[in-house]
Short mmCIF file of C-alpha atoms in Angstrom, two decimals:
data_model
loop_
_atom_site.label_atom_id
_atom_site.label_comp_id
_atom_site.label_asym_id
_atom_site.label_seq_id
_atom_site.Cartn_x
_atom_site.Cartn_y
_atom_site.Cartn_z
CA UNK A 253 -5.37 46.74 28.48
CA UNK A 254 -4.70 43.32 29.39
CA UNK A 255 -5.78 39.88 28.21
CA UNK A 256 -6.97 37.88 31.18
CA UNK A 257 -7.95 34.18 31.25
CA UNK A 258 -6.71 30.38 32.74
CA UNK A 259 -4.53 28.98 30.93
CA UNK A 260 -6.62 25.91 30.76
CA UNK A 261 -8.58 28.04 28.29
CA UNK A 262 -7.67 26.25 25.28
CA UNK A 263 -6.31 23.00 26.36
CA UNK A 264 -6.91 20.58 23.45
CA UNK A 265 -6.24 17.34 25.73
CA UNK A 266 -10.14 18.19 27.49
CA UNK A 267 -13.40 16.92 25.96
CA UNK A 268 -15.85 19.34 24.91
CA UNK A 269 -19.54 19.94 23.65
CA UNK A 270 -20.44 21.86 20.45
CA UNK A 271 -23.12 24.22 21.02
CA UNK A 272 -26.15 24.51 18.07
CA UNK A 273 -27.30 28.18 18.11
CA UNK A 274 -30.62 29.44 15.96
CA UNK A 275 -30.72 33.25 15.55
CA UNK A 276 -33.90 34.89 15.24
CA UNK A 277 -33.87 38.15 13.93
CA UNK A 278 -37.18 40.49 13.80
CA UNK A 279 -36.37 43.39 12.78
CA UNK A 280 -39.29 46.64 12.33
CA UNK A 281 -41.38 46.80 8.90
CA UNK A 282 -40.49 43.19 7.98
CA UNK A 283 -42.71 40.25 8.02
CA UNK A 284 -40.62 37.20 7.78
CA UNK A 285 -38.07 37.41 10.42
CA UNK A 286 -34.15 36.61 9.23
CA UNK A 287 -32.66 33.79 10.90
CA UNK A 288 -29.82 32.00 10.79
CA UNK A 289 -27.65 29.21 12.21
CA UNK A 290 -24.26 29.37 14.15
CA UNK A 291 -22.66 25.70 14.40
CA UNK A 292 -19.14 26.31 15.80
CA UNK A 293 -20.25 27.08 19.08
CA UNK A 294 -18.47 25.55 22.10
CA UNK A 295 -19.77 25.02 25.78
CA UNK A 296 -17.61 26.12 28.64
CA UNK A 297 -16.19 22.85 30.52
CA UNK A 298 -17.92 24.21 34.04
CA UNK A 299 -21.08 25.14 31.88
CA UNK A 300 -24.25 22.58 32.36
CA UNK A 301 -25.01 21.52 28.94
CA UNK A 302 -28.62 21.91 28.76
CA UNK A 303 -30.70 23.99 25.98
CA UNK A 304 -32.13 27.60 26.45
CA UNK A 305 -33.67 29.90 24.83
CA UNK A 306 -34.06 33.62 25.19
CA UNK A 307 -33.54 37.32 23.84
CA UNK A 308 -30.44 38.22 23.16
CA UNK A 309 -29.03 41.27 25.51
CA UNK A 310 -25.61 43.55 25.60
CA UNK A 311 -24.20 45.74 28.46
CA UNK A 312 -25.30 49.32 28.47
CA UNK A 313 -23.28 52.15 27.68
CA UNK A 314 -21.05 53.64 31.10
CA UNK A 315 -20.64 57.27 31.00
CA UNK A 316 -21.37 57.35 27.21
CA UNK A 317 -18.69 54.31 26.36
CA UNK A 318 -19.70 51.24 25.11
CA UNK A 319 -19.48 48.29 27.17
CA UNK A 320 -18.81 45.26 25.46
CA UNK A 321 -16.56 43.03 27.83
CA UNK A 322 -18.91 43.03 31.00
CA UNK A 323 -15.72 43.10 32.99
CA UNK A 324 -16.18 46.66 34.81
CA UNK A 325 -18.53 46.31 37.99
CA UNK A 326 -20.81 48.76 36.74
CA UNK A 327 -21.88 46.84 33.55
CA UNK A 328 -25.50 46.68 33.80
CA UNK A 329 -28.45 45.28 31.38
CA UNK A 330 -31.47 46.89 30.36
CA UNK A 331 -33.88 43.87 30.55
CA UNK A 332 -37.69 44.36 29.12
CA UNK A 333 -40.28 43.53 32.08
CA UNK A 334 -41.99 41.36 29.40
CA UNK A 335 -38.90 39.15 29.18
CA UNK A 336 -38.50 35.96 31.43
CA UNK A 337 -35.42 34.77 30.09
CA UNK A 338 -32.65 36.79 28.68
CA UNK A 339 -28.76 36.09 27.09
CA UNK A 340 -26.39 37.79 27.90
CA UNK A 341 -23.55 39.02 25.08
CA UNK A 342 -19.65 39.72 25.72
CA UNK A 343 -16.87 40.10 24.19
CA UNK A 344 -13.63 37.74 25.30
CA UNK A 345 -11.11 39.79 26.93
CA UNK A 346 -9.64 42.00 29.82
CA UNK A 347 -11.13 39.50 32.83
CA UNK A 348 -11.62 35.89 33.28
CA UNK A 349 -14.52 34.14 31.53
CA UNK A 350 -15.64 33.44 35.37
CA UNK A 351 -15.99 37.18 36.39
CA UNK A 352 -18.15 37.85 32.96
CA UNK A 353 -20.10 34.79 33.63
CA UNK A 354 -20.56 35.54 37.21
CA UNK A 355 -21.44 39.29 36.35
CA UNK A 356 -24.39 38.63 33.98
CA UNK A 357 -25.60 35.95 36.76
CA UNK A 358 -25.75 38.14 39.01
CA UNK A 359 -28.39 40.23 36.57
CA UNK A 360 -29.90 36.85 36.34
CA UNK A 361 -29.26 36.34 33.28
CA UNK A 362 -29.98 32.42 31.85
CA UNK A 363 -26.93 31.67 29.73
CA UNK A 364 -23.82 34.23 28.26
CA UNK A 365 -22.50 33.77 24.94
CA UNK A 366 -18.87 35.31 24.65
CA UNK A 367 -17.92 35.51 21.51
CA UNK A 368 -14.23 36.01 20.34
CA UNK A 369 -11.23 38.87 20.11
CA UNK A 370 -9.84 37.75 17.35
CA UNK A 371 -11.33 36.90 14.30
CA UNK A 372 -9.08 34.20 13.12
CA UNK A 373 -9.28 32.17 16.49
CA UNK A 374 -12.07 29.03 16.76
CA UNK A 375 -13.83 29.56 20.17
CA UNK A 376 -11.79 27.87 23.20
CA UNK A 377 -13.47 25.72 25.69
CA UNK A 378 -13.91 28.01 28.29
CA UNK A 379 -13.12 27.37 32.23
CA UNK A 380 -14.83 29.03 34.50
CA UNK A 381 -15.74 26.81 38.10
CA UNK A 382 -18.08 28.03 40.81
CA UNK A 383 -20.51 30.13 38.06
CA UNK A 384 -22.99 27.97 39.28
CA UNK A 385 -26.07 26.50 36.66
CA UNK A 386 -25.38 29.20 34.27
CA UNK A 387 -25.52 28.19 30.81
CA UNK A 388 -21.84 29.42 29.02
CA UNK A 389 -20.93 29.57 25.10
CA UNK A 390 -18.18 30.63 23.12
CA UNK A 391 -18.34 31.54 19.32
CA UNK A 392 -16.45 33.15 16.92
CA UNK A 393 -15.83 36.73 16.46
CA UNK A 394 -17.69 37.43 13.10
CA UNK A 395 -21.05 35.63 14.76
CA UNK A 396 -21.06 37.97 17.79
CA UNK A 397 -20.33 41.16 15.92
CA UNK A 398 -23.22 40.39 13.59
CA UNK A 399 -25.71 39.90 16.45
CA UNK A 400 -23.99 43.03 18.23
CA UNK A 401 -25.12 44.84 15.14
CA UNK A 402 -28.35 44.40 15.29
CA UNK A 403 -28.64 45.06 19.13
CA UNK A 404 -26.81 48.24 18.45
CA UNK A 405 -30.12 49.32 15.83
CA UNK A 406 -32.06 48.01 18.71
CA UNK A 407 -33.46 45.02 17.42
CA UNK A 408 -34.53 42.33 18.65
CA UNK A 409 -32.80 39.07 18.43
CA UNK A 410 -33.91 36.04 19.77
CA UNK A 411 -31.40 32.65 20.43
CA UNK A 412 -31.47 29.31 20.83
CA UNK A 413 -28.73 26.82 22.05
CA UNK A 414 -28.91 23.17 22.03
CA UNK A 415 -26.43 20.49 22.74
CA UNK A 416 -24.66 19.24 19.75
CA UNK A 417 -21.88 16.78 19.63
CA UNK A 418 -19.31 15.64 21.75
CA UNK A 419 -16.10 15.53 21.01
CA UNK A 420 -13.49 13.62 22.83
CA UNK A 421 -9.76 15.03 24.31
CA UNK A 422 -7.25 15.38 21.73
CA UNK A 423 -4.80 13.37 23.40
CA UNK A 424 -1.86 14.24 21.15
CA UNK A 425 0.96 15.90 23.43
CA UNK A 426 4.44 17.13 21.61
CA UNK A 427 5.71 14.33 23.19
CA UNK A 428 3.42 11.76 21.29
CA UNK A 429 4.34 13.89 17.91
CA UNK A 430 7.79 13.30 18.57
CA UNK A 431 7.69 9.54 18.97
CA UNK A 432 5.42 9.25 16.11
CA UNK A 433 7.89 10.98 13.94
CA UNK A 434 10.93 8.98 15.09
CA UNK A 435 9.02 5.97 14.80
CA UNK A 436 8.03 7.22 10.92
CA UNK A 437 11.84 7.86 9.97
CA UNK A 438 12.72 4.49 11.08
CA UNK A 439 10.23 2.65 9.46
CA UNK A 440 11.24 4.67 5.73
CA UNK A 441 14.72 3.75 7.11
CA UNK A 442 13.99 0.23 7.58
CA UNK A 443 11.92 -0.18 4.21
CA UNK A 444 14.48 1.95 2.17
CA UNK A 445 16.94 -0.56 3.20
CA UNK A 446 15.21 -3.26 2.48
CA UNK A 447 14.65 -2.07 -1.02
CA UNK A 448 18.13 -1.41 -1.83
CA UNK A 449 18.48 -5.25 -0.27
CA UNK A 450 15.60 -6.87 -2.43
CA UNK A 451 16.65 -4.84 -5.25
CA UNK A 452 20.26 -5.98 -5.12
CA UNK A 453 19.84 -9.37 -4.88
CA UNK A 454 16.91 -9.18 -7.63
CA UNK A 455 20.26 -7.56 -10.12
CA UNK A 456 22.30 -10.59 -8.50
CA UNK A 457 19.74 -12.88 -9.18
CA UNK A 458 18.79 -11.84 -13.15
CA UNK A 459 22.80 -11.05 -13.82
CA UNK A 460 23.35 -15.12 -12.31
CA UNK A 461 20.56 -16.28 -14.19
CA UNK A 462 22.03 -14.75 -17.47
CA UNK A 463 25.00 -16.17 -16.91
CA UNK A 464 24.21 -19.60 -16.67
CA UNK A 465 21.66 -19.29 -19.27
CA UNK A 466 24.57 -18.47 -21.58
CA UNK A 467 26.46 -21.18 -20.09
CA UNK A 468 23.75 -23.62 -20.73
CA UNK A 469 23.21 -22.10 -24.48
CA UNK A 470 26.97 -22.81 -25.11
CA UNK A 471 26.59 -26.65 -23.66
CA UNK A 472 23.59 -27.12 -25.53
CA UNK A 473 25.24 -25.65 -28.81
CA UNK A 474 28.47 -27.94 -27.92
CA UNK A 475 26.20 -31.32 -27.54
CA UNK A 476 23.85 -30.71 -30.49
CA UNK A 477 27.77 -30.34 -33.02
CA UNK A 478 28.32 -33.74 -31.43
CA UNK A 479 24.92 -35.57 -32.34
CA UNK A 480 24.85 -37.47 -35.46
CA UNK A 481 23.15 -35.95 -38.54
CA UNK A 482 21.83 -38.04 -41.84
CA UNK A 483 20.09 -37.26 -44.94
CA UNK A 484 17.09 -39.65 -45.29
CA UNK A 485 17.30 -41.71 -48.60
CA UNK A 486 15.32 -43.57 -50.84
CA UNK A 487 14.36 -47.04 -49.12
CA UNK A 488 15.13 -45.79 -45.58
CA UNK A 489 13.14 -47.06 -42.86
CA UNK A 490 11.86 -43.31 -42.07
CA UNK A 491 9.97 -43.14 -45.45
CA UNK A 492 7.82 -45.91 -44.56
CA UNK A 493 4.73 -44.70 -44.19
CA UNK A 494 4.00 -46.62 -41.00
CA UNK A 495 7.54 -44.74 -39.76
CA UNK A 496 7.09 -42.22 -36.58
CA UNK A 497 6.83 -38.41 -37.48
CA UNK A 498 8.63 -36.19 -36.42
CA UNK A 499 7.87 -34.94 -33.22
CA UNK A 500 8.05 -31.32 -32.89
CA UNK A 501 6.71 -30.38 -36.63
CA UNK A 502 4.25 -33.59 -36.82
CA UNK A 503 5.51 -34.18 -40.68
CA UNK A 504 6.41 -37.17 -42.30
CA UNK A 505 9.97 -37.63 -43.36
CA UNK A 506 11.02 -37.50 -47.18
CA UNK A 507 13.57 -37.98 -49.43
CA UNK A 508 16.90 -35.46 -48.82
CA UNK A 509 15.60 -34.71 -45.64
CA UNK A 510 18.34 -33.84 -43.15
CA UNK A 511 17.81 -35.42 -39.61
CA UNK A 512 19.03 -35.47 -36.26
CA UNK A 513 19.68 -38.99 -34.13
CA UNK A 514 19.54 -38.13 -30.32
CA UNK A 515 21.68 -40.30 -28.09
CA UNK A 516 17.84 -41.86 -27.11
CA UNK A 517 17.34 -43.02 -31.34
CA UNK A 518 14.81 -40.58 -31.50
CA UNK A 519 14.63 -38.93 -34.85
CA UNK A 520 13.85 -35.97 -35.40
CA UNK A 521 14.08 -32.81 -38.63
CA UNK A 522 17.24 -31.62 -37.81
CA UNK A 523 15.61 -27.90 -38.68
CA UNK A 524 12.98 -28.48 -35.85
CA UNK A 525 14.85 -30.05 -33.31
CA UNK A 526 18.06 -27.99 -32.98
CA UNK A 527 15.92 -25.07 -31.89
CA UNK A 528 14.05 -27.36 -29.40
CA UNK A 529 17.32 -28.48 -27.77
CA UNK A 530 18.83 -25.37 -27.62
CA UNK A 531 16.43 -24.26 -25.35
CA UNK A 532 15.46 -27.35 -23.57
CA UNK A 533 18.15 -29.73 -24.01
CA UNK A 534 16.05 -32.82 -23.73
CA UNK A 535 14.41 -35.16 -26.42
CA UNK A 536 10.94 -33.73 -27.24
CA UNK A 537 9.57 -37.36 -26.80
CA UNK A 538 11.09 -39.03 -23.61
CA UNK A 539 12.95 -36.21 -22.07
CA UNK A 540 16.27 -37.60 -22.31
CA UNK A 541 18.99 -35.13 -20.76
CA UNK A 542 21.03 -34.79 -24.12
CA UNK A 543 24.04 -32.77 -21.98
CA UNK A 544 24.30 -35.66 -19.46
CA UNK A 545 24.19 -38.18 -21.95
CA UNK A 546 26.96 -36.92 -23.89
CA UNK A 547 28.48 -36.51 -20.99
CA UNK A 548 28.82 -32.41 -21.24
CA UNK A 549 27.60 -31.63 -17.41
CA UNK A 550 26.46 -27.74 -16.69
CA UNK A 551 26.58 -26.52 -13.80
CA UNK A 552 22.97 -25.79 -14.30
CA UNK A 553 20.05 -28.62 -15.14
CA UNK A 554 18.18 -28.43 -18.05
CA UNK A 555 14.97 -26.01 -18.89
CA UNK A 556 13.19 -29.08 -18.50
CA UNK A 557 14.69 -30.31 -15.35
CA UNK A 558 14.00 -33.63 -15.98
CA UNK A 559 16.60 -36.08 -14.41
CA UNK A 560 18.59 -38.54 -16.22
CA UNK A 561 19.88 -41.85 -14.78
CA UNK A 562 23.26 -42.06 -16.37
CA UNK A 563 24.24 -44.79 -13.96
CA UNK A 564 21.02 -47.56 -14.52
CA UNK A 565 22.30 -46.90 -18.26
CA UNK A 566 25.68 -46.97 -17.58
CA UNK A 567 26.26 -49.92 -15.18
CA UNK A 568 27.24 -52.93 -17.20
CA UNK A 569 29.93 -50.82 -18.77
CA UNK A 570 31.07 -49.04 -16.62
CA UNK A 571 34.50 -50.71 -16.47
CA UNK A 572 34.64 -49.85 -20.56
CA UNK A 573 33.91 -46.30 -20.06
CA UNK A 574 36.79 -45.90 -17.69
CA UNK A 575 39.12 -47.21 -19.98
CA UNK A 576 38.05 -45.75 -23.25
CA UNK A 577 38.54 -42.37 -21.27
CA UNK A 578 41.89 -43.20 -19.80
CA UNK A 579 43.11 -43.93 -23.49
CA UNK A 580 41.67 -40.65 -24.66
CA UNK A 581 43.72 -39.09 -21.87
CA UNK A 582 46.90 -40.51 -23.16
CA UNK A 583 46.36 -39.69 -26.68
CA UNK A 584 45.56 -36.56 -27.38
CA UNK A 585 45.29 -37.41 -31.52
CA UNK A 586 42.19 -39.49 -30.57
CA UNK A 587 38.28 -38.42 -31.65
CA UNK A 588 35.64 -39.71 -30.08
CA UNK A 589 32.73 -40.77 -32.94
CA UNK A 590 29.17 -39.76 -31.68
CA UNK A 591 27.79 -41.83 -28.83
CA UNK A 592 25.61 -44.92 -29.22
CA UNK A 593 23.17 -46.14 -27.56
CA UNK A 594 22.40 -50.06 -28.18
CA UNK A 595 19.91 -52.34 -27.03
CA UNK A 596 17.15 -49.69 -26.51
CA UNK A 597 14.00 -50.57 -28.26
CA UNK A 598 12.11 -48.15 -30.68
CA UNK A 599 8.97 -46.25 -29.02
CA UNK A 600 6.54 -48.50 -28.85
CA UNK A 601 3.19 -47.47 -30.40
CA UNK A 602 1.34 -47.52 -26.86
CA UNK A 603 2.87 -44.37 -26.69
CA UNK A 604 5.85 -45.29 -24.02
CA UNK A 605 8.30 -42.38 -23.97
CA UNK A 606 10.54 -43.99 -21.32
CA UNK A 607 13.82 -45.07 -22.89
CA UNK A 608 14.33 -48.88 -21.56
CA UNK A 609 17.36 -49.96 -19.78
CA UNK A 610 20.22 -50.87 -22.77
CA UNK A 611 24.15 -50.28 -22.90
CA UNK A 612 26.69 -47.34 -24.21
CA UNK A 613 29.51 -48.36 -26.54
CA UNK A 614 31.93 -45.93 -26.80
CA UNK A 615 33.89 -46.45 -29.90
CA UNK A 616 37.63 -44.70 -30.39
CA UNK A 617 39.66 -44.36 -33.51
CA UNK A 618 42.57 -42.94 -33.80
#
């Protein structure tokens, strides 16, 4: 026996209609009759979709053999006189859906429901063209052989079918699932890429940073050994009471305390200030670039990144400078005593942090 039906069958790039489908089921010595509902139904693409409703009828016997494909030309249907409107039920299989369709037409039958051979298959949308206004469903296998039971005990089973939804082509070819996936492989390719790119430059990035964050730790340690330190004594301007506080701890200074001079006159614990420039490398109060003032020049600003204009301070001695460093050049037996600053006056108490424009004198023993 052979499978016959269009290859259009089960094309998945058509739209089709679901098919709603009450069963009413009255069987003898029962009052409540046993229905149930069947929502995977599918209209045939030539089928109208309209709703019906009638009793539910299967081929008779030929020659004592069940008929349940309504192929042979002898299939005929024992139809009540009391019924107006009838269904026809087949099984999918050994002729085209048209030639069923067409067969229980001819018996004048209002709609066919052929359910399927295989119980693992959804029903197909079903093509059959020149059945005329006859009403054509498909459903699965386990629906139709649990109506087929009951007809078989002869009872009677009634059915409805009403339009459900539609449901647009499937427009997916094997083409379309090829580009898709190309197109997905070259996007990871493209983002895996860039990864590796981001990430590389991100270890680039930290390692350069590190680097020049050491660098900058070693300047700042190098400039802070060259800034002048004093022990505050009794009678010192910084124990007057009406003396600045420090800065960065916001105590007064006291005898024996140990102090730091920045290149700005700022004064400052020595104990809270050495931290403070080794991380920022500028004074707490005005900002001062302590690396460029010394001149020790990083590659690198400051944490701060504040600027400082070594040239406004520098300009009316600039000829000195030159030639204190040319003698240190020739003499290598030379030290250079820490840098100072003259002509700068102390922070006024308006709060002005901006050093004022004064002079560098560079003094050299030998």
């Amino acid at each position: 026996t052979c499978s016959l039906w269009p290859a259009r069958a089960d094309n998945a790039s058509q739209e089709y209609y679901t098919a709603l489908i009450n069963v009413t089921v009255q069987e003898p010595g029962r009052g409540a009759p046993l229905t149930f509902r069947i929502d995977r139904g599918r209209y045939g693409l030539d089928s109208p979709k309209a709703e019906v409703r009638g009793q539910v009828l299967a081929p008779l016997p030929i020659h004592g053999v069940a008929d349940h494909l309504g192929c042979d030309p002898q299939t005929r249907f024992s139809v009540p006189p009391n019924i107006k409107q009838w269904i026809a039920l087949l099984q999918r299989g050994n002729c085209t859906f048209k030639e069923k369709i067409s067969r229980a037409a001819f018996h004048n039958a209002v709609a066919v429901v052929i359910y399927n051979n295989k119980s693992k298959e959804e029903p197909v949308t079903m093509t059959h063209p020149g059945t005329g206004d006859i009403i054509a469903v498909m459903i699965t296998e386990l629906r139709g052989k649990d109506i087929l039971s009951y007809l078989e005990k002869n009872i009677s089973v009634q059915m409805t079918i009403a339009v459900g939804t539609r449901m647009p082509p499937k427009n997916f070819s094997r083409g379309s699932l090829v580009f898709v996936s190309i197109s997905f492989i070259v996007l990871m390719i493209i983002s895996s890429a860039w990864l590796i790119f981001y990430f590389i430059q991100k270890i680039r990035y930290t390692n350069a940073r590190d680097r020049n964050q050491r660098r900058l730790g070693d300047a700042a340690k190098k400039a802070i050994s060259k800034l002048t330190t004093r022990t505050v004594k009794k009678g010192d301007k910084e124990t007057d009471p009406d003396f600045d506080h420090c800065a960065v701890c916001i105590e007064s200074y006291k005898q024996n305390d140990v102090v730091r001079i920045l290149p700005c006159k700022h004064v400052f614990h020595k104990s809270c200030v050495d931290p403070w420039l080794s991380e920022h490398c500028t004074c707490p109060m005005c900002k001062l670039n302590i690396l460029k003032a010394l001149g020790i020049v990083p590659n690198l600003p400051c944490t701060d990144n504040v600027a400082f204009d070594m040239e406004r301070l520098t300009r009316t001695q600039a000829v000195n400078r030159r030639s204190a460093l040319g003698d240190l050049a020739s003499d290598n037996s030379l030290g250079l005593e820490p840098l100072r600053i003259s002509g700068i006056s102390p922070l006024p108490q308006d709060g002005e942090l901006t050093p004022r424009t004064g002079e560098i004198n560079i003094a050299v023993t030998r």
